[in-house]
PDB file of C-alpha atoms and ligand atoms in Angstrom:
ATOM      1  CA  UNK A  27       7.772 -15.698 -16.979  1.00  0.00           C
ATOM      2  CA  UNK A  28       4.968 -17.982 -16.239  1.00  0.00           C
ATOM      3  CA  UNK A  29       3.387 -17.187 -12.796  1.00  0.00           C
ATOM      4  CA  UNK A  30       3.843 -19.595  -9.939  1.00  0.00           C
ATOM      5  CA  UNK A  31       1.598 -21.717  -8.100  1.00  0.00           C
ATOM      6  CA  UNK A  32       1.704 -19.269  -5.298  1.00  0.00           C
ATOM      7  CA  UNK A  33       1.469 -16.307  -7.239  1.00  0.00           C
ATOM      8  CA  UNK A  34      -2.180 -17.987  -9.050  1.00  0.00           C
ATOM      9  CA  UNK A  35      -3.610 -18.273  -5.564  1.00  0.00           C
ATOM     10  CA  UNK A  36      -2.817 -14.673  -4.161  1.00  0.00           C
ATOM     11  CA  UNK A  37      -4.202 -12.812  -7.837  1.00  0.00           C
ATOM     12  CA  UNK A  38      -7.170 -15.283  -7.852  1.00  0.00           C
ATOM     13  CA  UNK A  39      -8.411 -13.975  -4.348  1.00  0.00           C
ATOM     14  CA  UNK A  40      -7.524 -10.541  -5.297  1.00  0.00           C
ATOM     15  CA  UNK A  41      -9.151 -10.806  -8.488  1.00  0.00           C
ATOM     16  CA  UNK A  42     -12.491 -12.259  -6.850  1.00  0.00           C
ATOM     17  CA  UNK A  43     -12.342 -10.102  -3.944  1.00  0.00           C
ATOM     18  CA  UNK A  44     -11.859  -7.007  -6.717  1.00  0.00           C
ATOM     19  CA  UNK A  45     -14.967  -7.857  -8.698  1.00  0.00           C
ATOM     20  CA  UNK A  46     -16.877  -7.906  -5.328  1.00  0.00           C
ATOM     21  CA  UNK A  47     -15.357  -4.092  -4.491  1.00  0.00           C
ATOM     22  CA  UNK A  48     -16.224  -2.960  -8.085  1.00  0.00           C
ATOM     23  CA  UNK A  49     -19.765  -3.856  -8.088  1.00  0.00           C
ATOM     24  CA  UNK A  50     -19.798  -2.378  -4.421  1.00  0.00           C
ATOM     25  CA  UNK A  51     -18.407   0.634  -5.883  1.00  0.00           C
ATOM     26  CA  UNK A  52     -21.434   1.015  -8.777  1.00  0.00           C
ATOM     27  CA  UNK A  53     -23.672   1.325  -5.410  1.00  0.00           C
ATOM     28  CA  UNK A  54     -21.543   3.886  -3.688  1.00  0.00           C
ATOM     29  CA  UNK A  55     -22.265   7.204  -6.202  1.00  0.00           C
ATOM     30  CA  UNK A  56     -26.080   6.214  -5.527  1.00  0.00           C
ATOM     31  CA  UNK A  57     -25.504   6.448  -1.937  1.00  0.00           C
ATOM     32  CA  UNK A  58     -23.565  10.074  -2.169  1.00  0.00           C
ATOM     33  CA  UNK A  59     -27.217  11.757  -2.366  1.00  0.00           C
ATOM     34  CA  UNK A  60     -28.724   9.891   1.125  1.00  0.00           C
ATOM     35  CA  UNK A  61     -28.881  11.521   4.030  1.00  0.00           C
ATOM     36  CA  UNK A  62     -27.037   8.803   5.717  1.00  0.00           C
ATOM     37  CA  UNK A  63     -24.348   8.491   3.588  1.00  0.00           C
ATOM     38  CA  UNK A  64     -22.471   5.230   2.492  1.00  0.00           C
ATOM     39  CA  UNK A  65     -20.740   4.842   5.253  1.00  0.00           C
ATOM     40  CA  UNK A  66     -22.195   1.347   6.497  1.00  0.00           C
ATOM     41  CA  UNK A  67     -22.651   0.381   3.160  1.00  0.00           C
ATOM     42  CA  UNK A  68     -18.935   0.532   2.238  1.00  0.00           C
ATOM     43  CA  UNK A  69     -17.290  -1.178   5.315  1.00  0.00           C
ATOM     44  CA  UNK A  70     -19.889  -4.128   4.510  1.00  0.00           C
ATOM     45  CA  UNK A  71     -18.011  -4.253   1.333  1.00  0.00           C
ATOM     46  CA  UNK A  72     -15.171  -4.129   2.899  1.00  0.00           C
ATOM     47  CA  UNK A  73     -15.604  -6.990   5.366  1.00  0.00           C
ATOM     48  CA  UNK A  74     -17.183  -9.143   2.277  1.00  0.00           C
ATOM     49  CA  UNK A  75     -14.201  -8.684   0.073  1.00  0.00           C
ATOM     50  CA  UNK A  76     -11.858  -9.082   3.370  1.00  0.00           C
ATOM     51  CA  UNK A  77     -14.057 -12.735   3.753  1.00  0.00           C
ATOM     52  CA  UNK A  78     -13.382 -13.571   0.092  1.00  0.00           C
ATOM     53  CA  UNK A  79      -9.551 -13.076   0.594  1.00  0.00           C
ATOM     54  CA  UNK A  80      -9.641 -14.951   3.408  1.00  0.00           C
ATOM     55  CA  UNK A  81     -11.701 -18.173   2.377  1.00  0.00           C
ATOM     56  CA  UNK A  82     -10.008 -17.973  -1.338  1.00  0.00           C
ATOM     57  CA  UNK A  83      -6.380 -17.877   0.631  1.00  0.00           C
ATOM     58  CA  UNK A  84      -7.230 -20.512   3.182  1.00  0.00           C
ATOM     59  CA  UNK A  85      -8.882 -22.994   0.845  1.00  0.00           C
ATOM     60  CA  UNK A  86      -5.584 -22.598  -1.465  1.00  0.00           C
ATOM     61  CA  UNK A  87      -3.005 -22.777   1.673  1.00  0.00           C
ATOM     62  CA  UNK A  88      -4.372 -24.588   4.850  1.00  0.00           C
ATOM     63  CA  UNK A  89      -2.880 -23.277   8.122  1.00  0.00           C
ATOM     64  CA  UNK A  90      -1.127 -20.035   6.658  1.00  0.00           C
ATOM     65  CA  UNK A  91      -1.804 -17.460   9.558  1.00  0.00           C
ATOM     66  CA  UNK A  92      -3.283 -13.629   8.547  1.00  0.00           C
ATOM     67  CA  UNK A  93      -2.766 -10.403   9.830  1.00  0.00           C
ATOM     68  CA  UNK A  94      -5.823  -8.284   8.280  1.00  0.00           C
ATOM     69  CA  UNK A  95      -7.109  -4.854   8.991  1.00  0.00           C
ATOM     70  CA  UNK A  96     -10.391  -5.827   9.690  1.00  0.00           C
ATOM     71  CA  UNK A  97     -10.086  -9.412  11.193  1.00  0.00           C
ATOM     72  CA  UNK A  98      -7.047  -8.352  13.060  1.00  0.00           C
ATOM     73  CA  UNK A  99      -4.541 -11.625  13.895  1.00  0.00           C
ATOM     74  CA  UNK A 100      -5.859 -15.275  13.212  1.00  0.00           C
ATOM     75  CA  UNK A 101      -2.890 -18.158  13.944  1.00  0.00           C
ATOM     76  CA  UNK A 102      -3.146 -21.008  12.122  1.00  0.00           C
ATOM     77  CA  UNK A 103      -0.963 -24.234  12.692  1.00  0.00           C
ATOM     78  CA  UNK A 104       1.748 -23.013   9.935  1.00  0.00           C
ATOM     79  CA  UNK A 105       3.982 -20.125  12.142  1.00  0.00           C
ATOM     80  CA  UNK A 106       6.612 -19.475   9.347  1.00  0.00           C
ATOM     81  CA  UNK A 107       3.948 -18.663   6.945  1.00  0.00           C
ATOM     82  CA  UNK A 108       1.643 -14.803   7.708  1.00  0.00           C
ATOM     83  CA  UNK A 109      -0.878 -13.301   4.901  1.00  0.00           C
ATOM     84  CA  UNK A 110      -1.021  -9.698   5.765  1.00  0.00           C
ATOM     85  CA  UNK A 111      -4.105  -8.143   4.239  1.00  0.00           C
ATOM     86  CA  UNK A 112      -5.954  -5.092   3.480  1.00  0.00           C
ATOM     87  CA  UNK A 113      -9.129  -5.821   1.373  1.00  0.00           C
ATOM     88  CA  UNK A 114      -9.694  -2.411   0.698  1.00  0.00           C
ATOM     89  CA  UNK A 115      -6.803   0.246   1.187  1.00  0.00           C
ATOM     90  CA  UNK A 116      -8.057   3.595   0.113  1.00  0.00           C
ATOM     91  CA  UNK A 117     -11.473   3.731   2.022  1.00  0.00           C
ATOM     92  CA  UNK A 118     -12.321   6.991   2.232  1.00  0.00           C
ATOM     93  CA  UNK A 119     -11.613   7.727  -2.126  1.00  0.00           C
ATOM     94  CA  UNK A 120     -14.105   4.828  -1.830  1.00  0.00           C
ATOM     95  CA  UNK A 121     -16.521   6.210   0.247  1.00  0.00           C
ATOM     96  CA  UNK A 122     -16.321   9.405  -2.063  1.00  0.00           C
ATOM     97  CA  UNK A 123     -16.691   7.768  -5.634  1.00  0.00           C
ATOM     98  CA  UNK A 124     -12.813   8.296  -6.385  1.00  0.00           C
ATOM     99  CA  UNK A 125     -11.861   5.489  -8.248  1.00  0.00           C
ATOM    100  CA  UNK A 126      -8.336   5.033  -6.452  1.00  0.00           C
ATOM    101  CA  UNK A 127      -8.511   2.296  -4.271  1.00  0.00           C
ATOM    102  CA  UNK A 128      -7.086  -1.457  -3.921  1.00  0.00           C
ATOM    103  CA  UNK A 129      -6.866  -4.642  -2.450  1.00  0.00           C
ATOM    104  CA  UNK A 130      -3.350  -5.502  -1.023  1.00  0.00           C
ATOM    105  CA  UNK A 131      -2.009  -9.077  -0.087  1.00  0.00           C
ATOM    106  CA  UNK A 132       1.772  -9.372   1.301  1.00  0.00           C
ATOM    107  CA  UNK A 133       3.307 -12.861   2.231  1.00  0.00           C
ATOM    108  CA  UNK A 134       5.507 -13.370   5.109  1.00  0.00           C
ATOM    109  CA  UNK A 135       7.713 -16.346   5.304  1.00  0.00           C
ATOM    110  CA  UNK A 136       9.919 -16.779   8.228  1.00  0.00           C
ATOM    111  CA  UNK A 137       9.445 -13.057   9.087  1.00  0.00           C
ATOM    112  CA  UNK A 138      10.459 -11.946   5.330  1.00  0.00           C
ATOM    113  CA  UNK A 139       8.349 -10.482   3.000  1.00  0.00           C
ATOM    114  CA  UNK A 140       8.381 -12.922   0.227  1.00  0.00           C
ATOM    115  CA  UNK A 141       5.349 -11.992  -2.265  1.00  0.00           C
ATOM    116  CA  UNK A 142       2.662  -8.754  -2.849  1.00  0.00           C
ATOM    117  CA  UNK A 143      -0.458  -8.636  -5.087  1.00  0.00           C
ATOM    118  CA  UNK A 144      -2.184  -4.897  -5.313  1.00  0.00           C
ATOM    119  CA  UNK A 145      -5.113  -5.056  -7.295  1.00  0.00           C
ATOM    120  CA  UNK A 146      -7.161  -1.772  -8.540  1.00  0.00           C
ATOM    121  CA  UNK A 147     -10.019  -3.544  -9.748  1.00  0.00           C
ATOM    122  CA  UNK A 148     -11.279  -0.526 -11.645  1.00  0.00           C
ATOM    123  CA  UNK A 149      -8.715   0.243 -14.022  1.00  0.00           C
ATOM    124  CA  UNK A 150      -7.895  -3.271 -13.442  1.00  0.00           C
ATOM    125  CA  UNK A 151      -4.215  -2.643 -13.074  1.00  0.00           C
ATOM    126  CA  UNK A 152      -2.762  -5.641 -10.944  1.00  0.00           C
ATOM    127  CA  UNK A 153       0.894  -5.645  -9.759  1.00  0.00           C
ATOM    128  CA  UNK A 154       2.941  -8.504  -8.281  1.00  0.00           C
ATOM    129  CA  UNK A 155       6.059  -9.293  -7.213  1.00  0.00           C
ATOM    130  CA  UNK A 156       7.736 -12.319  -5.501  1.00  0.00           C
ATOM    131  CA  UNK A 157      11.139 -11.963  -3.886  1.00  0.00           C
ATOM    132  CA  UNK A 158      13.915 -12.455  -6.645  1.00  0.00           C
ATOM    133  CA  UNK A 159      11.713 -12.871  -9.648  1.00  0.00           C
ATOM    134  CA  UNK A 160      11.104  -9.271 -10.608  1.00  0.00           C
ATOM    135  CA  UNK A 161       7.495  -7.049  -9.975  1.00  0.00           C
ATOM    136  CA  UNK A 162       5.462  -6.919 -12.723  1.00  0.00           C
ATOM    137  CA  UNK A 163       1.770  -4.565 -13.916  1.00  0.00           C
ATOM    138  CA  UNK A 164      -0.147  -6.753 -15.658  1.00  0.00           C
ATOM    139  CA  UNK A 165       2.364  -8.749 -17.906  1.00  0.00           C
ATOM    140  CA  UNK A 166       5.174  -5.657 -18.028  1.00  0.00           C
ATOM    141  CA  UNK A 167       8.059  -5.756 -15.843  1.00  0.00           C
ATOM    142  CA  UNK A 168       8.415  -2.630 -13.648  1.00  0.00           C
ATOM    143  CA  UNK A 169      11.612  -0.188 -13.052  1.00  0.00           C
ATOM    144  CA  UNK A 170      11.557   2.581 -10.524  1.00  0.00           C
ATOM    145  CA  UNK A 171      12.176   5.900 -11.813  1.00  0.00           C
ATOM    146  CA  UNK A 172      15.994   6.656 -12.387  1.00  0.00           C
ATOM    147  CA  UNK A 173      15.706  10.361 -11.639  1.00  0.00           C
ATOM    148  CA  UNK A 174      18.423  11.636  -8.712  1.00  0.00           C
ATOM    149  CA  UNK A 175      17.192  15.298  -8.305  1.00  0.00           C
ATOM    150  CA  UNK A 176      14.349  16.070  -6.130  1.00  0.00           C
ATOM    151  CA  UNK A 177      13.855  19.129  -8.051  1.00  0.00           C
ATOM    152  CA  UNK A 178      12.973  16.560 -11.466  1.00  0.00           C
ATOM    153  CA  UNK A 179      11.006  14.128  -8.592  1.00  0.00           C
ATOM    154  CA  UNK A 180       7.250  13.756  -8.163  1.00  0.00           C
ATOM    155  CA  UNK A 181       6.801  12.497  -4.635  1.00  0.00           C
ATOM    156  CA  UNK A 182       3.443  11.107  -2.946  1.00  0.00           C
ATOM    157  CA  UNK A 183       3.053  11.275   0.943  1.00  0.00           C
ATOM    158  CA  UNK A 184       0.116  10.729   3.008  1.00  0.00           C
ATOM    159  CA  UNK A 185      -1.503  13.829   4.742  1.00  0.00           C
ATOM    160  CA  UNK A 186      -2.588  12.852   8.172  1.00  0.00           C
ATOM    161  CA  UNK A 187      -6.503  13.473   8.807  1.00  0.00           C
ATOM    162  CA  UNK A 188      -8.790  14.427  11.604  1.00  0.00           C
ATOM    163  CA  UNK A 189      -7.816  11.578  14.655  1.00  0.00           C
ATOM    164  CA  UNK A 190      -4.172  11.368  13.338  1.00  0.00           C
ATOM    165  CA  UNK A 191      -1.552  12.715  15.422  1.00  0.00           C
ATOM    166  CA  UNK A 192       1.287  14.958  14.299  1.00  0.00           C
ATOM    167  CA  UNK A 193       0.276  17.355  12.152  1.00  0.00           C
ATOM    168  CA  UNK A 194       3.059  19.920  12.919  1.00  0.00           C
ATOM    169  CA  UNK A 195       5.629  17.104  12.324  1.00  0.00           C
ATOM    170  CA  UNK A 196       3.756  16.833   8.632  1.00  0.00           C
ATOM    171  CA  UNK A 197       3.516  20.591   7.785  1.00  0.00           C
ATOM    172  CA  UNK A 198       7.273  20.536   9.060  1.00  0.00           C
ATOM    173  CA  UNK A 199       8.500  17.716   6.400  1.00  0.00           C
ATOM    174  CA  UNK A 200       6.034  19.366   4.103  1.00  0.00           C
ATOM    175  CA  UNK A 201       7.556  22.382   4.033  1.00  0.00           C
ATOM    176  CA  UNK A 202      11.233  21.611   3.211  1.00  0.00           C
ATOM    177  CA  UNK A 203      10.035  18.744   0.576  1.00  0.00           C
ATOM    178  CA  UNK A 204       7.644  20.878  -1.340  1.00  0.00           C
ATOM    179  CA  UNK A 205      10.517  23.791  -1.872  1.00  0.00           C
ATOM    180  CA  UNK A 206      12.674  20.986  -3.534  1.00  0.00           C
ATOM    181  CA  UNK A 207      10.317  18.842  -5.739  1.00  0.00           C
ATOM    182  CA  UNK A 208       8.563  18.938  -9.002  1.00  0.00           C
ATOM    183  CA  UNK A 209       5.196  18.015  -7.385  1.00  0.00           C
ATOM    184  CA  UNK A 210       3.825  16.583  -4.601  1.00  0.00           C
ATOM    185  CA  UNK A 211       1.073  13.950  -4.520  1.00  0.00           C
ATOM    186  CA  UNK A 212      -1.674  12.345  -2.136  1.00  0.00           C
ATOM    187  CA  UNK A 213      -3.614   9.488  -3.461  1.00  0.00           C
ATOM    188  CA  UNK A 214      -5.307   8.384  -0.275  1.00  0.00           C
ATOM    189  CA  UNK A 215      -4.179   4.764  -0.822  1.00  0.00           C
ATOM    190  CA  UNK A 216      -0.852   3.777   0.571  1.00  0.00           C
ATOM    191  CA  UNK A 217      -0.525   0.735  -1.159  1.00  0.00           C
ATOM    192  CA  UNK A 218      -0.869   2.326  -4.471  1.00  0.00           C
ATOM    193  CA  UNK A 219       1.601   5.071  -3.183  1.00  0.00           C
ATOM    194  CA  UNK A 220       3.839   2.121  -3.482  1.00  0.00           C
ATOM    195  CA  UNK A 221       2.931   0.199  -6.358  1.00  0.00           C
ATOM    196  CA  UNK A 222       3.173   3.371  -8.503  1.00  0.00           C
ATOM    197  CA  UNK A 223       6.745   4.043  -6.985  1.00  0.00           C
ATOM    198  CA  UNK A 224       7.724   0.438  -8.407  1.00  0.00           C
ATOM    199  CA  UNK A 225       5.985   1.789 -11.806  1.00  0.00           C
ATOM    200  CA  UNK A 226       8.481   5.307 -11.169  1.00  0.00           C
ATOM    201  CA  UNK A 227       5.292   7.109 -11.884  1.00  0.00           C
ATOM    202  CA  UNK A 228       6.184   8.513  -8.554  1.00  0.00           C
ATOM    203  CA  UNK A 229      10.229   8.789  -7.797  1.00  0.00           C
ATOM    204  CA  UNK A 230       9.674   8.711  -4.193  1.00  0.00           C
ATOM    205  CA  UNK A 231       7.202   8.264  -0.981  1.00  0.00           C
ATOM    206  CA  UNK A 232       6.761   8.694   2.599  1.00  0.00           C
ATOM    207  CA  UNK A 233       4.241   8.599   5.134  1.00  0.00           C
ATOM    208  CA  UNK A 234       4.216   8.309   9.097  1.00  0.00           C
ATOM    209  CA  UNK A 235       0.889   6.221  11.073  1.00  0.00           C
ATOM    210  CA  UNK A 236       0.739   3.600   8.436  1.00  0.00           C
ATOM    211  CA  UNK A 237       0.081  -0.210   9.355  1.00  0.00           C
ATOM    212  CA  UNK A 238       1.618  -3.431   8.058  1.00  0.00           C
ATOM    213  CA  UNK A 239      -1.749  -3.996   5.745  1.00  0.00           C
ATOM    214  CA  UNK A 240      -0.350  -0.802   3.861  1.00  0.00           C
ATOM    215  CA  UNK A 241       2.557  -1.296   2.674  1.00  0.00           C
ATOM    216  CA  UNK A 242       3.297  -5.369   3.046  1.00  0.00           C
ATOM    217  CA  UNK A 243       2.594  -6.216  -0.465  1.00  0.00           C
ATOM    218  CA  UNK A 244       3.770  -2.905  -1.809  1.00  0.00           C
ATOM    219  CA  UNK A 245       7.306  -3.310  -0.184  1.00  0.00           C
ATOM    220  CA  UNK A 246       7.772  -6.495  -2.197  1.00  0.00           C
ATOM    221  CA  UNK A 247       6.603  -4.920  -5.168  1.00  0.00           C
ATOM    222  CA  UNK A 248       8.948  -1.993  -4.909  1.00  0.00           C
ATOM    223  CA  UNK A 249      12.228  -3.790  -4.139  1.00  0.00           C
ATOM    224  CA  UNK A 250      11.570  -6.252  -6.926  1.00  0.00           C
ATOM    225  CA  UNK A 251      11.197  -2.963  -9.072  1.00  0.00           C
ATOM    226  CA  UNK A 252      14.567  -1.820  -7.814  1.00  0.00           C
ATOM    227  CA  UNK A 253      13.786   0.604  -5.320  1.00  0.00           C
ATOM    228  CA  UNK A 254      14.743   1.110  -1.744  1.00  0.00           C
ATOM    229  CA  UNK A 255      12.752   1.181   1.267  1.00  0.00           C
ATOM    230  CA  UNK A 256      13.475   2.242   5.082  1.00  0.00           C
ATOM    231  CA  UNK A 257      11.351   3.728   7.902  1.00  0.00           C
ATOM    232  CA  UNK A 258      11.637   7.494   8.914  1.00  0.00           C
ATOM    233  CA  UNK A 259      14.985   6.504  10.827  1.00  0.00           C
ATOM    234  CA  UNK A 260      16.836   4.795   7.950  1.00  0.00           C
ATOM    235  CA  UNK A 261      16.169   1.505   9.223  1.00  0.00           C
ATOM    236  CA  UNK A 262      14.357  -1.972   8.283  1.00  0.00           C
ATOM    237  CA  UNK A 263      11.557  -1.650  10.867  1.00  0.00           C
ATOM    238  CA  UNK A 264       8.839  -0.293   8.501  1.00  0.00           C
ATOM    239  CA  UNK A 265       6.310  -2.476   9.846  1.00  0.00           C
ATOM    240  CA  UNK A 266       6.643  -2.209  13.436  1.00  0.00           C
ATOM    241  CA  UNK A 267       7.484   1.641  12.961  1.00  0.00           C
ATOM    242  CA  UNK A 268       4.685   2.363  10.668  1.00  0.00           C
ATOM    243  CA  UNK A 269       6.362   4.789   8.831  1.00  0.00           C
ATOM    244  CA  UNK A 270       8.309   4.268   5.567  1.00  0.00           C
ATOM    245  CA  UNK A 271      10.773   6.189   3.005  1.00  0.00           C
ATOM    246  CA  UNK A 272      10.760   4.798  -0.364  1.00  0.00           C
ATOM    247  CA  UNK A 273      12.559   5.188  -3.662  1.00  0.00           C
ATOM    248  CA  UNK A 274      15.975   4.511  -5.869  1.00  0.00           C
ATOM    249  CA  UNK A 275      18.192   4.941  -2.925  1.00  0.00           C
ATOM    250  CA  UNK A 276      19.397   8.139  -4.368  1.00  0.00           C
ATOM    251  CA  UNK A 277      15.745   9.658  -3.554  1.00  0.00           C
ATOM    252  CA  UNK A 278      14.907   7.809  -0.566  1.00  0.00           C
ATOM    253  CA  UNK A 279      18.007   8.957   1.170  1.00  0.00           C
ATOM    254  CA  UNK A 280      17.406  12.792  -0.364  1.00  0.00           C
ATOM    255  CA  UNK A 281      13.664  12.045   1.349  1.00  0.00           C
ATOM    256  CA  UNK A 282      15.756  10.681   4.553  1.00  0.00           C
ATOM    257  CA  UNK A 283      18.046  13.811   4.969  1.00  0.00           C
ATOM    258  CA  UNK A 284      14.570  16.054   4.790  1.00  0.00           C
ATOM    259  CA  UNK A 285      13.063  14.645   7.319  1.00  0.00           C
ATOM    260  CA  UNK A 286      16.274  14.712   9.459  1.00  0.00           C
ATOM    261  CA  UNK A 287      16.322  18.546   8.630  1.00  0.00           C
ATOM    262  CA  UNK A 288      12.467  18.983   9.768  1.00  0.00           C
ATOM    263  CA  UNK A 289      13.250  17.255  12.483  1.00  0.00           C
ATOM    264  CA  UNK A 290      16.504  18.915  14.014  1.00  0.00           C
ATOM    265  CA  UNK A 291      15.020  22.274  12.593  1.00  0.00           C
ATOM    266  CA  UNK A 292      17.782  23.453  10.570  1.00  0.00           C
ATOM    267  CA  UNK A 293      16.327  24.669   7.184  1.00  0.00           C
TER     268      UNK A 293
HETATM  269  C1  IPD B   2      -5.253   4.440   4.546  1.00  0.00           C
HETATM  270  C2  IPD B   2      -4.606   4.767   3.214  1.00  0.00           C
HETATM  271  C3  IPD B   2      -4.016   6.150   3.225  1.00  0.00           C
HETATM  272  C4  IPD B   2      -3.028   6.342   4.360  1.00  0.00           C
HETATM  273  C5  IPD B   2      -3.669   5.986   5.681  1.00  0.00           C
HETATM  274  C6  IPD B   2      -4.237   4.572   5.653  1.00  0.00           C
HETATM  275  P1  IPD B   2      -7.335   2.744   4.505  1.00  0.00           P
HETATM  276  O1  IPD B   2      -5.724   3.103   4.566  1.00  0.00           O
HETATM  277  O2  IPD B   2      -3.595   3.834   2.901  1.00  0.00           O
HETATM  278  O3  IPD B   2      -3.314   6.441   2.025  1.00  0.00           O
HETATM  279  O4  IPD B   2      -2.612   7.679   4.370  1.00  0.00           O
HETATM  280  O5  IPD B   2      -2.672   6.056   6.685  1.00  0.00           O
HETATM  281  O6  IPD B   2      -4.876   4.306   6.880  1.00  0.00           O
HETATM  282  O7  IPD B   2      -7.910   3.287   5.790  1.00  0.00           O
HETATM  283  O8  IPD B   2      -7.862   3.438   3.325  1.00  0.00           O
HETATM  284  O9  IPD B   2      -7.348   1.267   4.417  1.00  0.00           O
HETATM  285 CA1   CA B   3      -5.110   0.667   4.335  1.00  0.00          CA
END
């Protein structure tokens, strides 16, 4: 399927803002060794390739407003239209030299989610999706994973850090998932968590204290792929929430019934 107008603009400033990570990237293993650290050095490149996204996005569509992680809220003149943004999801695997990071770019029309770009600019794997016209890696059109047994299911979460709240609440969930899965994964990037649910390299996902940035794109991507998507409580309010359940249905509901069990405490 030929790509649409819409879809050239948002992988053009993914693609520029990607080339401006990568080469950011080559600096960070220098930096490991310092005594300061890259710290500074990588959210410069993430406010540059947050600036690229921005100009590239409002050269190509005047007035489109943008929620971004760094920037925060800026309105423009066009209210149906909202670019939600995270120029670099996966900071910290940045800040260590891991090479699994991404830029994520979600479009909101009239309060729907209508189109994601993720873009790993260093094993330049791009996925996109546009509501009703499939989600695609590169030029091959995604599926998630058929499987309906936990025990056959590779699942990725997020592991909250040092300054996130909750951590009983994790171990909890943690606890019950791990004795029924196949593996469990953490790839420090939520969007990818998504993107390679869409890909059913992963069968399922869930994470708490995520933002819109996260998971805008990637929520496209995955229901174009077929898969299902809630928050923790089985409903549509992933966004405002900031927690999401993702899948087939078959999964995301097995996922949904866990974290029910954690929660009322019966094993
Ligand atoms: C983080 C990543 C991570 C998730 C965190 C996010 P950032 O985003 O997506 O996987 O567990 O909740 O904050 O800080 O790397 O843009
Ligand atoms: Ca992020």
């Amino acid at each position: 399927m030929p790509a649409s107008a819409l879809m050239n603009v948002m992988v053009a400033a993914a693609r520029k803002a990607g080339r401006s990570l990568a080469r950011d990237y080559g600096e960070v293993a220098q930096l490991q060794v310092s005594i300061k650290g890259p710290a500074n050095f990588v959210s410069k490149a993430d406010l540059k390739a947050e600036e690229i996204i921005f100009q590239e996005l409002s050269k190509a569509r005047p007035g489109y407003s943008f929620l971004m992680e760094e920037g925060g809220t800026v309105a423009g003149d066009d209210k149906t239209h909202r670019w939600i943004v995270d120029p670099l999801d996966g900071t910290t695997n940045f800040l260590h030299s891991i090479p699994l990071f991404c830029i994520s770019i979600g479009l909101e029309r009239e309060g729907q989610l209508v189109a994601g770009v993720i873009y790993n600019p260093i094993s330049d794997e791009l996925y996109t999706a546009e509501k009703g016209k499939g989600a695609f890696l590169n030029d091959h059109r995604l599926r998630v994973a058929a499987r309906t047994a936990l025990s056959d299911c590779v699942i990725a979460t997020g592991i909250p850090h040092r300054g996130r709240d909750n951590h009983p609440r994790f171990l909890r969930e943690a606890e019950l998932i791990l004795k029924e899965v196949a593996g469990m994964r953490r790839t420090g990037a939520a969007a990818l968590d998504l993107a390679w649910t869409a890909a059913g390299r992963f069968d399922g996902y869930w994470e708490y204290g995520i933002k819109p940035w996260d998971i805008a794109a990637g929520i496209v991507i995955l229901r174009e792929a077929g898969g299902f998507v809630s928050d923790t409580n089985g409903g549509n309010d992933m966004l405002e929430r900031g927690t999401i359940v993702a899948g087939n249905d078959k999964i995301r509901k097995l996922l949904l019934a866990q974290i029910e069990a954690a929660r009322s405490g019966k094993p």
